[in-house]
PDB file of C-alpha atoms and ligand atoms in Angstrom:
ATOM      1  CA  MET A   1     -49.333  69.829 -21.174  1.00  0.00           C
ATOM      2  CA  ASP A   2     -50.540  68.682 -18.023  1.00  0.00           C
ATOM      3  CA  HIS A   3     -54.093  67.618 -19.482  1.00  0.00           C
ATOM      4  CA  LEU A   4     -52.258  64.950 -21.426  1.00  0.00           C
ATOM      5  CA  ILE A   5     -50.481  63.428 -18.765  1.00  0.00           C
ATOM      6  CA  LYS A   6     -51.444  60.179 -16.665  1.00  0.00           C
ATOM      7  CA  GLU A   7     -48.246  59.889 -14.443  1.00  0.00           C
ATOM      8  CA  ILE A   8     -44.467  60.373 -14.794  1.00  0.00           C
ATOM      9  CA  LEU A   9     -42.573  57.041 -15.361  1.00  0.00           C
ATOM     10  CA  VAL A  10     -39.005  58.153 -14.906  1.00  0.00           C
ATOM     11  CA  GLU A  11     -38.330  61.376 -13.018  1.00  0.00           C
ATOM     12  CA  GLU A  12     -35.718  63.557 -14.293  1.00  0.00           C
ATOM     13  CA  ASP A  13     -33.017  62.864 -11.674  1.00  0.00           C
ATOM     14  CA  GLN A  14     -33.415  59.121 -12.064  1.00  0.00           C
ATOM     15  CA  ILE A  15     -32.604  59.705 -16.014  1.00  0.00           C
ATOM     16  CA  ARG A  16     -29.685  62.180 -15.329  1.00  0.00           C
ATOM     17  CA  LYS A  17     -28.143  59.515 -13.161  1.00  0.00           C
ATOM     18  CA  LYS A  18     -28.501  56.566 -15.595  1.00  0.00           C
ATOM     19  CA  VAL A  19     -27.354  58.565 -18.355  1.00  0.00           C
ATOM     20  CA  ALA A  20     -24.037  59.195 -16.292  1.00  0.00           C
ATOM     21  CA  GLU A  21     -23.910  55.565 -15.667  1.00  0.00           C
ATOM     22  CA  LEU A  22     -24.447  54.679 -19.415  1.00  0.00           C
ATOM     23  CA  GLY A  23     -21.795  57.047 -20.376  1.00  0.00           C
ATOM     24  CA  ALA A  24     -19.461  55.948 -18.289  1.00  0.00           C
ATOM     25  CA  ARG A  25     -19.784  52.063 -19.106  1.00  0.00           C
ATOM     26  CA  ILE A  26     -19.435  53.176 -22.737  1.00  0.00           C
ATOM     27  CA  THR A  27     -16.424  55.195 -21.976  1.00  0.00           C
ATOM     28  CA  GLU A  28     -14.831  52.108 -20.646  1.00  0.00           C
ATOM     29  CA  ASP A  29     -15.828  49.496 -23.357  1.00  0.00           C
ATOM     30  CA  TYR A  30     -14.549  51.717 -26.311  1.00  0.00           C
ATOM     31  CA  ARG A  31     -11.483  53.050 -24.915  1.00  0.00           C
ATOM     32  CA  GLY A  32      -8.973  52.630 -27.897  1.00  0.00           C
ATOM     33  CA  LYS A  33     -11.773  52.063 -30.295  1.00  0.00           C
ATOM     34  CA  ASP A  34     -13.109  54.255 -33.483  1.00  0.00           C
ATOM     35  CA  LEU A  35     -16.558  55.001 -31.875  1.00  0.00           C
ATOM     36  CA  ILE A  36     -19.688  56.715 -33.802  1.00  0.00           C
ATOM     37  CA  LEU A  37     -22.620  57.490 -32.272  1.00  0.00           C
ATOM     38  CA  VAL A  38     -25.616  57.069 -34.751  1.00  0.00           C
ATOM     39  CA  GLY A  39     -28.991  59.133 -32.886  1.00  0.00           C
ATOM     40  CA  ILE A  40     -32.445  58.521 -34.310  1.00  0.00           C
ATOM     41  CA  LEU A  41     -34.142  61.679 -35.260  1.00  0.00           C
ATOM     42  CA  LYS A  42     -35.808  63.073 -33.775  1.00  0.00           C
ATOM     43  CA  GLY A  43     -36.509  61.203 -30.418  1.00  0.00           C
ATOM     44  CA  ALA A  44     -33.158  60.474 -29.576  1.00  0.00           C
ATOM     45  CA  VAL A  45     -31.797  63.859 -29.887  1.00  0.00           C
ATOM     46  CA  ILE A  46     -32.079  64.857 -26.043  1.00  0.00           C
ATOM     47  CA  PHE A  47     -31.093  61.526 -24.888  1.00  0.00           C
ATOM     48  CA  MET A  48     -28.109  61.487 -27.266  1.00  0.00           C
ATOM     49  CA  SER A  49     -26.767  65.408 -26.398  1.00  0.00           C
ATOM     50  CA  ASP A  50     -26.871  64.463 -22.164  1.00  0.00           C
ATOM     51  CA  LEU A  51     -24.695  60.721 -23.279  1.00  0.00           C
ATOM     52  CA  VAL A  52     -22.327  61.865 -25.138  1.00  0.00           C
ATOM     53  CA  ARG A  53     -21.348  65.010 -22.628  1.00  0.00           C
ATOM     54  CA  ASN A  54     -20.795  61.596 -20.365  1.00  0.00           C
ATOM     55  CA  ILE A  55     -18.584  59.910 -22.581  1.00  0.00           C
ATOM     56  CA  LYS A  56     -15.175  61.015 -22.013  1.00  0.00           C
ATOM     57  CA  ILE A  57     -13.392  59.652 -24.839  1.00  0.00           C
ATOM     58  CA  PRO A  58     -13.390  60.810 -28.640  1.00  0.00           C
ATOM     59  CA  ILE A  59     -16.104  59.858 -30.200  1.00  0.00           C
ATOM     60  CA  GLY A  60     -18.142  60.700 -33.655  1.00  0.00           C
ATOM     61  CA  MET A  61     -21.741  61.970 -34.180  1.00  0.00           C
ATOM     62  CA  ASP A  62     -24.235  60.795 -37.014  1.00  0.00           C
ATOM     63  CA  PHE A  63     -28.011  60.772 -37.105  1.00  0.00           C
ATOM     64  CA  MET A  64     -30.437  59.075 -39.348  1.00  0.00           C
ATOM     65  CA  ALA A  65     -34.112  59.837 -39.452  1.00  0.00           C
ATOM     66  CA  VAL A  66     -36.733  56.997 -40.413  1.00  0.00           C
ATOM     67  CA  SER A  67     -40.314  56.948 -41.318  1.00  0.00           C
ATOM     68  CA  SER A  68     -42.144  56.907 -37.835  1.00  0.00           C
ATOM     69  CA  TYR A  69     -45.668  56.064 -36.827  1.00  0.00           C
ATOM     70  CA  GLY A  70     -46.912  60.002 -37.614  1.00  0.00           C
ATOM     71  CA  ARG A  71     -50.095  60.563 -35.503  1.00  0.00           C
ATOM     72  CA  SER A  72     -51.159  56.980 -34.927  1.00  0.00           C
ATOM     73  CA  ALA A  73     -49.886  55.338 -31.716  1.00  0.00           C
ATOM     74  CA  THR A  74     -49.521  51.792 -33.615  1.00  0.00           C
ATOM     75  CA  SER A  75     -46.249  50.513 -35.574  1.00  0.00           C
ATOM     76  CA  THR A  76     -47.038  49.166 -39.152  1.00  0.00           C
ATOM     77  CA  GLY A  77     -43.656  47.107 -39.115  1.00  0.00           C
ATOM     78  CA  GLU A  78     -42.597  49.407 -42.323  1.00  0.00           C
ATOM     79  CA  VAL A  79     -39.460  51.261 -41.652  1.00  0.00           C
ATOM     80  CA  ARG A  80     -37.957  53.750 -44.121  1.00  0.00           C
ATOM     81  CA  ILE A  81     -35.062  55.979 -44.112  1.00  0.00           C
ATOM     82  CA  ILE A  82     -36.092  59.674 -44.534  1.00  0.00           C
ATOM     83  CA  LYS A  83     -32.371  61.010 -43.642  1.00  0.00           C
ATOM     84  CA  ASP A  84     -29.455  58.818 -43.928  1.00  0.00           C
ATOM     85  CA  LEU A  85     -26.260  58.909 -42.378  1.00  0.00           C
ATOM     86  CA  ASP A  86     -23.657  62.073 -43.249  1.00  0.00           C
ATOM     87  CA  GLY A  87     -20.336  59.775 -43.189  1.00  0.00           C
ATOM     88  CA  SER A  88     -19.098  56.337 -43.635  1.00  0.00           C
ATOM     89  CA  VAL A  89     -19.429  53.771 -40.706  1.00  0.00           C
ATOM     90  CA  GLU A  90     -17.086  51.407 -42.360  1.00  0.00           C
ATOM     91  CA  ASN A  91     -14.531  49.964 -40.058  1.00  0.00           C
ATOM     92  CA  LYS A  92     -16.078  52.039 -37.245  1.00  0.00           C
ATOM     93  CA  ASP A  93     -17.765  50.876 -33.982  1.00  0.00           C
ATOM     94  CA  VAL A  94     -21.087  52.113 -33.855  1.00  0.00           C
ATOM     95  CA  ILE A  95     -23.645  52.717 -31.126  1.00  0.00           C
ATOM     96  CA  ILE A  96     -27.438  53.245 -32.418  1.00  0.00           C
ATOM     97  CA  VAL A  97     -28.603  55.525 -29.906  1.00  0.00           C
ATOM     98  CA  GLU A  98     -32.866  55.303 -29.696  1.00  0.00           C
ATOM     99  CA  ASP A  99     -35.446  56.976 -27.496  1.00  0.00           C
ATOM    100  CA  ILE A 100     -37.148  53.583 -26.912  1.00  0.00           C
ATOM    101  CA  ILE A 101     -37.711  50.041 -28.462  1.00  0.00           C
ATOM    102  CA  ASP A 102     -41.530  48.807 -28.971  1.00  0.00           C
ATOM    103  CA  THR A 103     -42.131  46.384 -31.238  1.00  0.00           C
ATOM    104  CA  GLY A 104     -37.970  46.352 -32.474  1.00  0.00           C
ATOM    105  CA  TYR A 105     -38.969  46.379 -35.958  1.00  0.00           C
ATOM    106  CA  THR A 106     -36.986  50.189 -36.312  1.00  0.00           C
ATOM    107  CA  LEU A 107     -33.939  48.775 -34.306  1.00  0.00           C
ATOM    108  CA  ALA A 108     -33.608  45.296 -36.120  1.00  0.00           C
ATOM    109  CA  TYR A 109     -33.522  46.950 -39.746  1.00  0.00           C
ATOM    110  CA  LEU A 110     -31.148  49.463 -38.579  1.00  0.00           C
ATOM    111  CA  THR A 111     -28.946  47.163 -36.692  1.00  0.00           C
ATOM    112  CA  ASP A 112     -28.645  44.957 -40.022  1.00  0.00           C
ATOM    113  CA  ASN A 113     -28.634  47.951 -42.311  1.00  0.00           C
ATOM    114  CA  ILE A 114     -25.630  49.278 -40.474  1.00  0.00           C
ATOM    115  CA  ARG A 115     -23.779  45.938 -40.536  1.00  0.00           C
ATOM    116  CA  LYS A 116     -24.194  45.839 -43.968  1.00  0.00           C
ATOM    117  CA  ARG A 117     -22.329  49.261 -44.470  1.00  0.00           C
ATOM    118  CA  GLY A 118     -19.350  47.315 -42.801  1.00  0.00           C
ATOM    119  CA  ALA A 119     -19.346  48.622 -39.664  1.00  0.00           C
ATOM    120  CA  ARG A 120     -16.775  46.595 -37.253  1.00  0.00           C
ATOM    121  CA  SER A 121     -19.222  46.385 -34.722  1.00  0.00           C
ATOM    122  CA  VAL A 122     -23.006  47.521 -33.935  1.00  0.00           C
ATOM    123  CA  LYS A 123     -24.267  47.974 -30.439  1.00  0.00           C
ATOM    124  CA  VAL A 124     -27.596  49.260 -29.534  1.00  0.00           C
ATOM    125  CA  CYS A 125     -28.250  51.955 -26.644  1.00  0.00           C
ATOM    126  CA  THR A 126     -32.120  52.933 -25.689  1.00  0.00           C
ATOM    127  CA  LEU A 127     -33.342  55.237 -23.271  1.00  0.00           C
ATOM    128  CA  LEU A 128     -35.964  52.938 -22.892  1.00  0.00           C
ATOM    129  CA  ASP A 129     -37.257  49.790 -23.541  1.00  0.00           C
ATOM    130  CA  LYS A 130     -41.053  48.426 -23.638  1.00  0.00           C
ATOM    131  CA  PRO A 131     -40.319  44.451 -23.241  1.00  0.00           C
ATOM    132  CA  GLU A 132     -44.101  43.452 -23.631  1.00  0.00           C
ATOM    133  CA  ARG A 133     -44.545  44.677 -26.930  1.00  0.00           C
ATOM    134  CA  ARG A 134     -41.478  43.151 -28.857  1.00  0.00           C
ATOM    135  CA  LYS A 135     -42.356  41.498 -32.171  1.00  0.00           C
ATOM    136  CA  VAL A 136     -38.470  40.799 -33.468  1.00  0.00           C
ATOM    137  CA  ASP A 137     -35.948  39.810 -31.424  1.00  0.00           C
ATOM    138  CA  VAL A 138     -33.148  42.900 -30.936  1.00  0.00           C
ATOM    139  CA  PRO A 139     -30.234  42.625 -28.479  1.00  0.00           C
ATOM    140  CA  VAL A 140     -30.184  45.578 -26.028  1.00  0.00           C
ATOM    141  CA  ASP A 141     -26.521  46.460 -25.318  1.00  0.00           C
ATOM    142  CA  TYR A 142     -26.946  49.667 -23.292  1.00  0.00           C
ATOM    143  CA  LEU A 143     -30.737  50.451 -21.475  1.00  0.00           C
ATOM    144  CA  GLY A 144     -31.711  53.079 -19.599  1.00  0.00           C
ATOM    145  CA  PHE A 145     -35.220  51.852 -18.217  1.00  0.00           C
ATOM    146  CA  GLU A 146     -37.691  48.965 -18.692  1.00  0.00           C
ATOM    147  CA  ILE A 147     -41.240  50.621 -18.794  1.00  0.00           C
ATOM    148  CA  PRO A 148     -44.669  49.148 -18.978  1.00  0.00           C
ATOM    149  CA  ASP A 149     -46.969  49.135 -22.093  1.00  0.00           C
ATOM    150  CA  GLU A 150     -47.871  52.554 -22.244  1.00  0.00           C
ATOM    151  CA  PHE A 151     -47.252  55.394 -24.476  1.00  0.00           C
ATOM    152  CA  VAL A 152     -44.924  57.561 -23.145  1.00  0.00           C
ATOM    153  CA  ILE A 153     -43.867  61.185 -23.977  1.00  0.00           C
ATOM    154  CA  GLY A 154     -41.135  63.341 -22.733  1.00  0.00           C
ATOM    155  CA  TYR A 155     -37.283  63.744 -22.906  1.00  0.00           C
ATOM    156  CA  GLY A 156     -37.392  63.614 -26.655  1.00  0.00           C
ATOM    157  CA  LEU A 157     -40.248  61.295 -27.268  1.00  0.00           C
ATOM    158  CA  ASP A 158     -43.825  62.997 -28.449  1.00  0.00           C
ATOM    159  CA  TYR A 159     -47.206  62.090 -29.160  1.00  0.00           C
ATOM    160  CA  ALA A 160     -47.749  63.864 -32.545  1.00  0.00           C
ATOM    161  CA  GLU A 161     -44.707  66.209 -32.247  1.00  0.00           C
ATOM    162  CA  ILE A 162     -46.230  67.191 -28.245  1.00  0.00           C
ATOM    163  CA  GLY A 163     -44.113  66.651 -25.649  1.00  0.00           C
ATOM    164  CA  ARG A 164     -40.578  66.507 -26.504  1.00  0.00           C
ATOM    165  CA  ASN A 165     -39.134  68.877 -24.243  1.00  0.00           C
ATOM    166  CA  LEU A 166     -40.517  67.559 -20.999  1.00  0.00           C
ATOM    167  CA  PRO A 167     -37.531  66.897 -18.612  1.00  0.00           C
ATOM    168  CA  TYR A 168     -39.012  63.510 -17.421  1.00  0.00           C
ATOM    169  CA  VAL A 169     -40.961  60.741 -19.050  1.00  0.00           C
ATOM    170  CA  ALA A 170     -44.620  60.587 -18.744  1.00  0.00           C
ATOM    171  CA  ALA A 171     -47.062  57.971 -19.592  1.00  0.00           C
ATOM    172  CA  LEU A 172     -49.910  59.807 -21.818  1.00  0.00           C
ATOM    173  CA  LYS A 173     -53.557  59.298 -20.798  1.00  0.00           C
ATOM    174  CA  GLU A 174     -55.001  56.591 -22.538  1.00  0.00           C
ATOM    175  CA  GLU A 175     -58.364  59.061 -23.825  1.00  0.00           C
ATOM    176  CA  VAL A 176     -55.437  61.218 -25.571  1.00  0.00           C
ATOM    177  CA  TYR A 177     -54.515  58.374 -27.896  1.00  0.00           C
ATOM    178  CA  ASN A 178     -57.368  55.956 -28.217  1.00  0.00           C
ATOM    179  CA  LYS A 179     -59.541  59.244 -29.966  1.00  0.00           C
TER     180      LYS A 179
HETATM  181  P1  LIG B   1     -40.844  49.757 -32.971  1.00  0.00           P
HETATM  182  O1  LIG B   1     -40.029  50.202 -34.422  1.00  0.00           O
HETATM  183  O2  LIG B   1     -41.861  49.457 -32.876  1.00  0.00           O
HETATM  184  O3  LIG B   1     -39.374  49.412 -31.984  1.00  0.00           O
HETATM  185  O4  LIG B   1     -40.675  51.548 -32.675  1.00  0.00           O
HETATM  186  C1  LIG B   1     -39.586  52.494 -32.350  1.00  0.00           C
HETATM  187  C2  LIG B   1     -40.160  53.800 -32.450  1.00  0.00           C
HETATM  188  O5  LIG B   1     -41.446  54.092 -32.208  1.00  0.00           O
HETATM  189  C3  LIG B   1     -39.637  54.711 -31.703  1.00  0.00           C
HETATM  190  O6  LIG B   1     -38.097  55.265 -31.954  1.00  0.00           O
HETATM  191  C4  LIG B   1     -40.414  56.052 -31.223  1.00  0.00           C
HETATM  192  O7  LIG B   1     -40.061  56.534 -32.143  1.00  0.00           O
HETATM  193  C5  LIG B   1     -41.994  55.337 -31.720  1.00  0.00           C
HETATM  194  N1  LIG B   1     -42.211  55.001 -30.141  1.00  0.00           N
HETATM  195  C6  LIG B   1     -42.620  53.527 -29.786  1.00  0.00           C
HETATM  196  N2  LIG B   1     -43.493  53.787 -28.566  1.00  0.00           N
HETATM  197  C7  LIG B   1     -43.413  55.125 -28.428  1.00  0.00           C
HETATM  198  C8  LIG B   1     -43.960  55.795 -27.282  1.00  0.00           C
HETATM  199  O8  LIG B   1     -44.706  55.100 -26.131  1.00  0.00           O
HETATM  200  N3  LIG B   1     -43.975  57.085 -26.894  1.00  0.00           N
HETATM  201  C9  LIG B   1     -43.209  57.876 -28.164  1.00  0.00           C
HETATM  202  N4  LIG B   1     -42.832  57.183 -29.370  1.00  0.00           N
HETATM  203  C10 LIG B   1     -42.429  55.632 -29.411  1.00  0.00           C
HETATM  204 MG1  LIG B   2     -37.877  57.676 -32.451  1.00  0.00          MG
END
């Protein structure tokens, strides 16, 4: 995959430390609550699986999949549910776990959607944030790293399904996604 990568933006050990910090914060913030983490497939799977092992209180896990960019690297603003939650989130405290916030369309839609199902609270935990690209405002409660406006792969994130298994986050070479 080396020929696709411009530079590493977040190293493996930086991720490990940050995920431990986020897990510890969530542990304290949700003690005695009825917490469900909702991971957004497929990008958040690696982050979520490391995050939950750093949370030291009982939790539930569920997943949703929404329409993604496919092969193109730009957002359309359209969001469609491809796989819905298995269980109810009524009266639960939900944290949506995402890989990255770009325009914000996906998370704006998802927070609204989960609130309407009667969740007691809905917060957002994202590994990465590209604030320069934001189109709609989404409050981020738990953030891993802010990154510049680059298309990134690794630690769950892909370009046309490539790169999810890299243990770090790396910027793609421009010539790859401008083709
Ligand atoms: P948003 O709706 O524009 O905020 O897009 C969020 C979704 O777009 C993320 O969950 C990712 O699946 C995808 N995405 C946005 N930027 C990147 C990137 O740099 N690399 C890989 N996927 C990305
Ligand atoms: Mg995603």
